[in-house]
């Protein structure tokens, strides 16, 4: 009985995979597989090369990620989850997968709340790198540098 390998790790997953996406796709094609998933750990590191290699080998690529699940405070890994997306709906599944991986890597507040790096309120928080310069004195009067690499 043939089945597709949907959970595989490439050489982009250090300590978990040793084969390149091209080697994985060639092996799947040689075994008559119609689909091949790539679920690198905690990211989509080999995704582009996986898609190209699968298409070249005549295998349908399936993209995914094996993500760590953290406790509510984000301090301890309590498990893992594999997320998969196949290329239908004009890339909607891939877009959702990218959003989930991005959210998994997003900075968190002390209470575990995900911080949006594009939220201006987060940039103006007194604890942020821009906070002290953005909140001192009347609007526009601050002379402190907003760059963390340049002294004020």
C-alpha positions as semicolon CSV with decimal commas, in nm:
position;residue;x (nm);y (nm);z (nm)
1;X;0,000;0,000;0,000
2;X;0,141;0,339;-0,104
3;X;0,098;0,650;0,102
4;X;0,241;1,002;0,085
5;X;0,504;1,106;0,335
6;X;0,358;1,426;0,473
7;X;0,584;1,477;0,776
8;X;0,945;1,498;0,661
9;X;1,238;1,712;0,773
10;X;1,497;1,849;0,534
11;X;1,857;1,941;0,599
12;X;1,722;2,285;0,693
13;X;1,599;2,130;1,022
14;X;1,928;2,092;1,206
15;X;1,958;1,763;1,397
16;X;1,629;1,632;1,253
17;X;1,678;1,605;0,877
18;X;1,983;1,527;0,664
19;X;1,850;1,518;0,307
20;X;1,804;1,821;0,086
21;X;1,459;1,897;-0,055
22;X;1,585;1,779;-0,396
23;X;1,699;1,443;-0,252
24;X;1,367;1,397;-0,073
25;X;1,166;1,472;-0,388
26;X;1,379;1,236;-0,599
27;X;1,334;0,955;-0,344
28;X;0,958;1,012;-0,331
29;X;0,931;1,008;-0,711
30;X;1,140;0,689;-0,730
31;X;0,895;0,522;-0,492
32;X;0,596;0,634;-0,700
33;X;0,466;0,892;-0,452
34;X;0,216;1,143;-0,584
35;X;0,259;1,391;-0,294
36;X;0,541;1,485;-0,057
37;X;0,514;1,703;0,249
38;X;0,794;1,904;0,405
39;X;0,752;2,000;0,771
40;X;1,075;2,163;0,882
41;X;1,086;2,238;1,253
42;X;0,959;2,577;1,363
43;X;0,970;2,734;1,018
44;X;0,936;2,710;0,642
45;X;1,309;2,709;0,579
46;X;1,321;2,463;0,288
47;X;0,979;2,546;0,143
48;X;1,084;2,721;-0,179
49;X;1,343;2,457;-0,268
50;X;1,093;2,182;-0,176
51;X;0,829;2,317;-0,414
52;X;1,078;2,352;-0,700
53;X;1,225;2,003;-0,639
54;X;0,883;1,839;-0,621
55;X;0,762;2,006;-0,941
56;X;1,082;1,902;-1,119
57;X;1,031;1,542;-0,997
58;X;0,661;1,528;-1,090
59;X;0,545;1,512;-0,727
60;X;0,279;1,739;-0,576
61;X;0,438;1,948;-0,298
62;X;0,267;1,985;0,038
63;X;0,406;2,249;0,272
64;X;0,396;2,245;0,647
65;X;0,575;2,321;0,968
66;X;0,635;2,128;1,289
67;X;0,582;2,399;1,551
68;X;0,660;2,396;1,921
69;X;0,370;2,469;2,155
70;X;0,456;2,679;2,458
71;X;0,284;2,723;2,791
72;X;0,067;3,038;2,819
73;X;0,362;3,245;2,942
74;X;0,571;3,129;2,645
75;X;0,855;3,004;2,862
76;X;0,837;2,624;2,826
77;X;0,766;2,391;2,532
78;X;0,475;2,165;2,625
79;X;0,426;1,986;2,292
80;X;0,440;2,015;1,915
81;X;0,186;2,045;1,634
82;X;0,226;1,978;1,260
83;X;0,044;2,217;1,027
84;X;0,000;2,134;0,656
85;X;-0,113;2,333;0,351
86;X;-0,158;2,207;-0,004
87;X;-0,153;2,441;-0,304
88;X;-0,517;2,513;-0,375
89;X;-0,731;2,828;-0,335
90;X;-0,470;3,058;-0,491
91;X;-0,221;3,006;-0,210
92;X;-0,461;3,079;0,077
93;X;-0,340;2,776;0,275
94;X;0,024;2,877;0,231
95;X;-0,063;3,232;0,334
96;X;-0,236;3,105;0,648
97;X;0,060;2,878;0,722
98;X;0,302;3,172;0,689
99;X;0,083;3,380;0,921
100;X;0,077;3,102;1,182
101;X;0,454;3,051;1,167
102;X;0,506;3,428;1,197
103;X;0,270;3,442;1,495
104;X;0,455;3,151;1,656
105;X;0,778;3,352;1,638
106;X;0,621;3,685;1,739
107;X;0,747;3,860;2,051
108;X;0,526;3,823;2,357
109;X;0,452;4,038;2,658
110;X;0,515;3,904;3,008
111;X;0,155;3,777;3,026
112;X;0,198;3,577;2,702
113;X;0,007;3,822;2,481
114;X;0,144;3,834;2,127
115;X;0,287;4,177;2,048
116;X;0,223;4,317;1,702
117;X;0,551;4,471;1,579
118;X;0,354;4,704;1,349
119;X;0,125;4,832;1,626
120;X;0,224;5,195;1,693
121;X;0,104;5,164;2,054
122;X;0,366;4,894;2,108
123;X;0,638;5,117;1,967
124;X;0,543;5,399;2,202
125;X;0,528;5,183;2,513
126;X;0,783;5,313;2,768
127;X;0,951;4,970;2,775
128;X;1,009;4,961;2,397
129;X;1,333;5,080;2,230
130;X;1,148;5,385;2,094
131;X;0,932;5,444;2,401
132;X;1,152;5,680;2,602
133;X;1,224;5,903;2,301
134;X;0,866;5,894;2,178
135;X;0,701;5,979;2,509
136;X;0,929;6,239;2,669
137;X;0,813;6,599;2,665
138;X;0,565;6,769;2,431
139;X;0,511;6,620;2,086
140;X;0,811;6,679;1,863
141;X;1,035;6,812;2,142
142;X;1,232;6,494;2,205
143;X;1,597;6,507;2,102
144;X;1,678;6,146;2,193
145;X;1,778;5,915;1,912
146;X;1,531;5,647;1,807
147;X;1,814;5,425;1,683
148;X;1,937;5,162;1,930
149;X;2,281;5,172;1,765
150;X;2,330;5,548;1,789
151;X;2,369;5,723;2,125
152;X;2,124;5,998;2,215
